[in-house]
C-alpha positions as CSV (number, residue, x, y, z in Angstrom):
1,X,-74.3,-123.6,56.6
2,X,-75.2,-120.8,54.1
3,X,-78.9,-120.5,53.2
4,X,-78.1,-121.2,49.4
5,X,-76.4,-124.6,50.5
6,X,-79.4,-125.3,52.6
7,X,-81.7,-124.8,49.8
8,X,-79.8,-126.6,47.4
9,X,-79.5,-129.7,49.9
10,X,-83.4,-129.8,50.6
11,X,-83.9,-129.5,46.6
12,X,-81.4,-132.5,46.2
13,X,-83.4,-134.5,48.7
14,X,-86.8,-133.5,46.9
15,X,-85.3,-134.6,43.6
16,X,-84.0,-137.7,44.7
17,X,-87.4,-138.8,46.5
18,X,-89.1,-137.8,43.2
19,X,-86.9,-139.4,40.6
20,X,-86.7,-142.8,42.8
21,X,-90.5,-142.8,43.5
22,X,-91.2,-142.3,39.6
23,X,-88.6,-144.9,38.6
24,X,-89.9,-147.4,41.0
25,X,-93.6,-146.8,39.9
26,X,-92.7,-147.2,36.4
27,X,-91.1,-150.4,36.8
28,X,-94.0,-151.6,38.8
29,X,-96.7,-150.8,36.2
30,X,-94.7,-152.0,33.3
31,X,-94.3,-155.1,35.2
32,X,-98.0,-155.4,35.7
33,X,-99.3,-154.2,32.4
34,X,-96.4,-154.5,29.9
35,X,-94.4,-151.6,28.3
36,X,-96.9,-150.2,26.1
37,X,-100.1,-150.1,28.3
38,X,-97.8,-149.5,31.3
39,X,-96.1,-146.2,30.1
40,X,-99.7,-145.1,28.7
41,X,-101.2,-145.7,32.2
42,X,-98.2,-144.1,34.0
43,X,-98.6,-140.8,32.2
44,X,-102.3,-141.0,32.9
45,X,-102.1,-139.9,36.6
46,X,-101.9,-136.3,37.7
47,X,-99.7,-137.7,40.7
48,X,-97.0,-139.0,38.1
49,X,-97.1,-135.9,35.8
50,X,-96.9,-133.5,39.0
51,X,-94.0,-135.5,40.4
52,X,-92.1,-135.3,36.9
53,X,-92.3,-131.6,37.1
54,X,-91.6,-131.4,40.8
55,X,-88.5,-133.6,40.4
56,X,-87.4,-131.6,37.4
57,X,-87.8,-128.3,39.2
58,X,-86.2,-129.5,42.3
59,X,-83.2,-130.8,40.3
60,X,-82.9,-127.4,38.6
61,X,-82.9,-125.6,42.1
62,X,-80.3,-128.4,43.4
63,X,-77.9,-127.4,40.7
64,X,-78.1,-123.8,41.6
65,X,-80.4,-122.4,39.0
66,X,-82.8,-119.4,40.0
67,X,-84.9,-119.0,36.4
68,X,-86.9,-121.3,34.4
69,X,-87.8,-124.5,36.2
70,X,-85.9,-123.1,39.2
71,X,-87.8,-119.7,39.2
72,X,-90.5,-118.5,41.7
73,X,-93.3,-118.9,39.4
74,X,-92.3,-122.6,38.3
75,X,-91.9,-123.4,42.1
76,X,-95.2,-122.0,42.9
77,X,-97.1,-124.1,40.2
78,X,-95.1,-127.2,41.6
79,X,-95.5,-126.6,45.1
80,X,-99.3,-126.1,44.8
81,X,-99.8,-129.2,42.5
82,X,-97.6,-131.5,44.6
83,X,-99.1,-130.5,48.0
84,X,-102.5,-130.9,46.4
85,X,-101.5,-134.5,45.3
86,X,-100.9,-135.3,49.0
87,X,-103.9,-133.7,50.2
88,X,-106.3,-135.1,47.6
89,X,-104.9,-138.5,47.8
90,X,-105.1,-138.5,51.8
91,X,-108.9,-137.3,51.3
92,X,-110.2,-139.1,48.5
93,X,-108.0,-142.1,47.3
94,X,-105.9,-143.5,50.1
95,X,-108.7,-145.6,51.6
96,X,-109.7,-147.2,48.3
97,X,-106.5,-149.5,48.5
98,X,-103.8,-150.9,50.5
99,X,-100.6,-151.1,48.7
100,X,-97.7,-153.4,50.2
101,X,-94.2,-154.1,49.5
102,X,-92.5,-152.0,46.8
103,X,-95.7,-150.6,45.7
104,X,-96.2,-149.1,49.3
105,X,-92.6,-147.5,48.9
106,X,-93.5,-145.9,45.6
107,X,-96.8,-144.8,46.9
108,X,-95.2,-143.1,50.0
109,X,-92.7,-141.5,48.0
110,X,-94.9,-140.0,45.6
111,X,-97.8,-139.1,47.6
112,X,-96.3,-138.3,51.0
113,X,-92.5,-137.8,50.7
114,X,-92.4,-135.5,47.8
115,X,-95.0,-133.2,49.2
116,X,-93.5,-133.0,52.5
117,X,-90.1,-132.2,51.2
118,X,-91.5,-129.6,48.8
119,X,-93.2,-127.9,51.6
120,X,-89.8,-127.8,53.4
121,X,-88.2,-126.4,50.4
122,X,-91.0,-123.8,49.8
123,X,-90.1,-122.5,53.3
124,X,-86.5,-122.4,53.1
125,X,-86.1,-121.2,49.5
126,X,-85.8,-117.5,48.5
127,X,-89.1,-115.4,48.8
128,X,-89.4,-112.8,46.2
129,X,-92.9,-111.8,47.5
130,X,-95.0,-113.1,44.7
131,X,-98.0,-111.1,43.4
132,X,-101.5,-112.5,44.2
133,X,-102.2,-112.7,40.5
134,X,-99.5,-115.4,40.3
135,X,-102.4,-117.7,41.3
136,X,-103.3,-118.0,37.7
137,X,-100.1,-119.9,36.8
138,X,-100.7,-122.2,39.8
139,X,-104.2,-123.1,38.3
140,X,-102.9,-124.0,34.9
141,X,-101.6,-127.6,35.6
142,X,-104.9,-128.8,36.9
143,X,-106.9,-127.1,34.3
144,X,-104.7,-128.6,31.5
145,X,-104.8,-132.0,33.2
146,X,-108.7,-132.1,33.4
147,X,-108.6,-131.3,29.7
148,X,-106.0,-134.1,29.1
149,X,-107.8,-136.5,31.3
150,X,-111.1,-136.0,29.6
151,X,-109.6,-136.5,26.1
152,X,-107.6,-139.6,27.0
153,X,-110.7,-141.2,28.8
154,X,-113.0,-140.4,25.7
155,X,-110.6,-142.5,23.7
156,X,-110.0,-145.6,25.8
157,X,-112.6,-145.2,28.6
158,X,-110.0,-145.5,31.3
159,X,-109.8,-142.5,33.7
160,X,-107.2,-142.3,36.6
161,X,-109.5,-140.8,39.2
162,X,-113.2,-141.5,40.1
163,X,-113.9,-137.9,40.7
164,X,-112.9,-137.1,36.9
165,X,-114.8,-140.1,35.6
166,X,-117.9,-139.0,33.5
167,X,-119.0,-142.6,33.1
168,X,-119.8,-143.0,36.8
169,X,-121.0,-139.5,37.7
170,X,-123.8,-137.4,36.4
171,X,-122.8,-134.1,34.5
172,X,-123.8,-132.0,37.6
173,X,-121.5,-134.2,39.9
174,X,-118.6,-134.0,37.4
175,X,-118.8,-130.2,37.3
176,X,-119.1,-130.2,41.2
177,X,-115.9,-132.3,41.3
178,X,-114.0,-130.1,38.9
179,X,-115.0,-127.0,40.8
180,X,-114.1,-128.3,44.3
181,X,-110.7,-129.3,42.7
182,X,-110.1,-125.9,41.1
183,X,-111.3,-124.3,44.3
184,X,-108.7,-126.5,46.4
185,X,-105.8,-125.4,44.2
186,X,-106.7,-121.9,44.5
187,X,-106.9,-122.0,48.1
188,X,-103.4,-123.7,48.3
189,X,-101.9,-121.4,45.9
190,X,-103.2,-118.4,48.0
191,X,-101.7,-120.0,51.0
192,X,-98.3,-120.5,49.6
193,X,-98.3,-117.0,48.1
194,X,-99.3,-115.5,51.5
195,X,-96.6,-117.5,53.1
196,X,-94.0,-116.4,50.4
197,X,-95.0,-112.9,51.0
198,X,-94.9,-113.2,54.8
199,X,-91.5,-114.9,54.9
200,X,-90.1,-112.4,52.3
201,X,-90.7,-109.6,54.6
202,X,-88.5,-111.1,57.3
203,X,-85.6,-111.5,54.8
């Protein structure tokens, strides 16, 4: 099988996992909270927003695109964010609840399945040898989300993640949480860029 076909096949799997997990999670949250509040809460999670971006990018790659959502910069942004979704969930959130049934299926797809398939996609996809300065683009999604999350929370008092909740942390703790997150994203992005450059030399 040609490399392009492998890339498109893996991207198709990533897109399928992402869209299916998102659809199931949306149905579950609407069933629990109703349409209006359910959708509002749904788009309040970094996991959800990242998976939307990841599924859209994977769809573009699966359809044979190579620019825009399928381009190397977009794929770096998506890969960094979706891998951090899996990592942060495993470290800071997984132990806080024990989903069962369909919620477990959605949870696994969005926090485990999507990051795993995207890691594979990053490895098999073309490697243009990204520059180290591209790290700035990878840090844009978490930076924008932090502003978004703070703004939402100031309006309705609900925060998706305990480590971004200013009502339960001191200002110093909140700044520390944000700093740790940004550093984590930076390290992940540097690792992905390094892998891209290493694999690019082998092409």
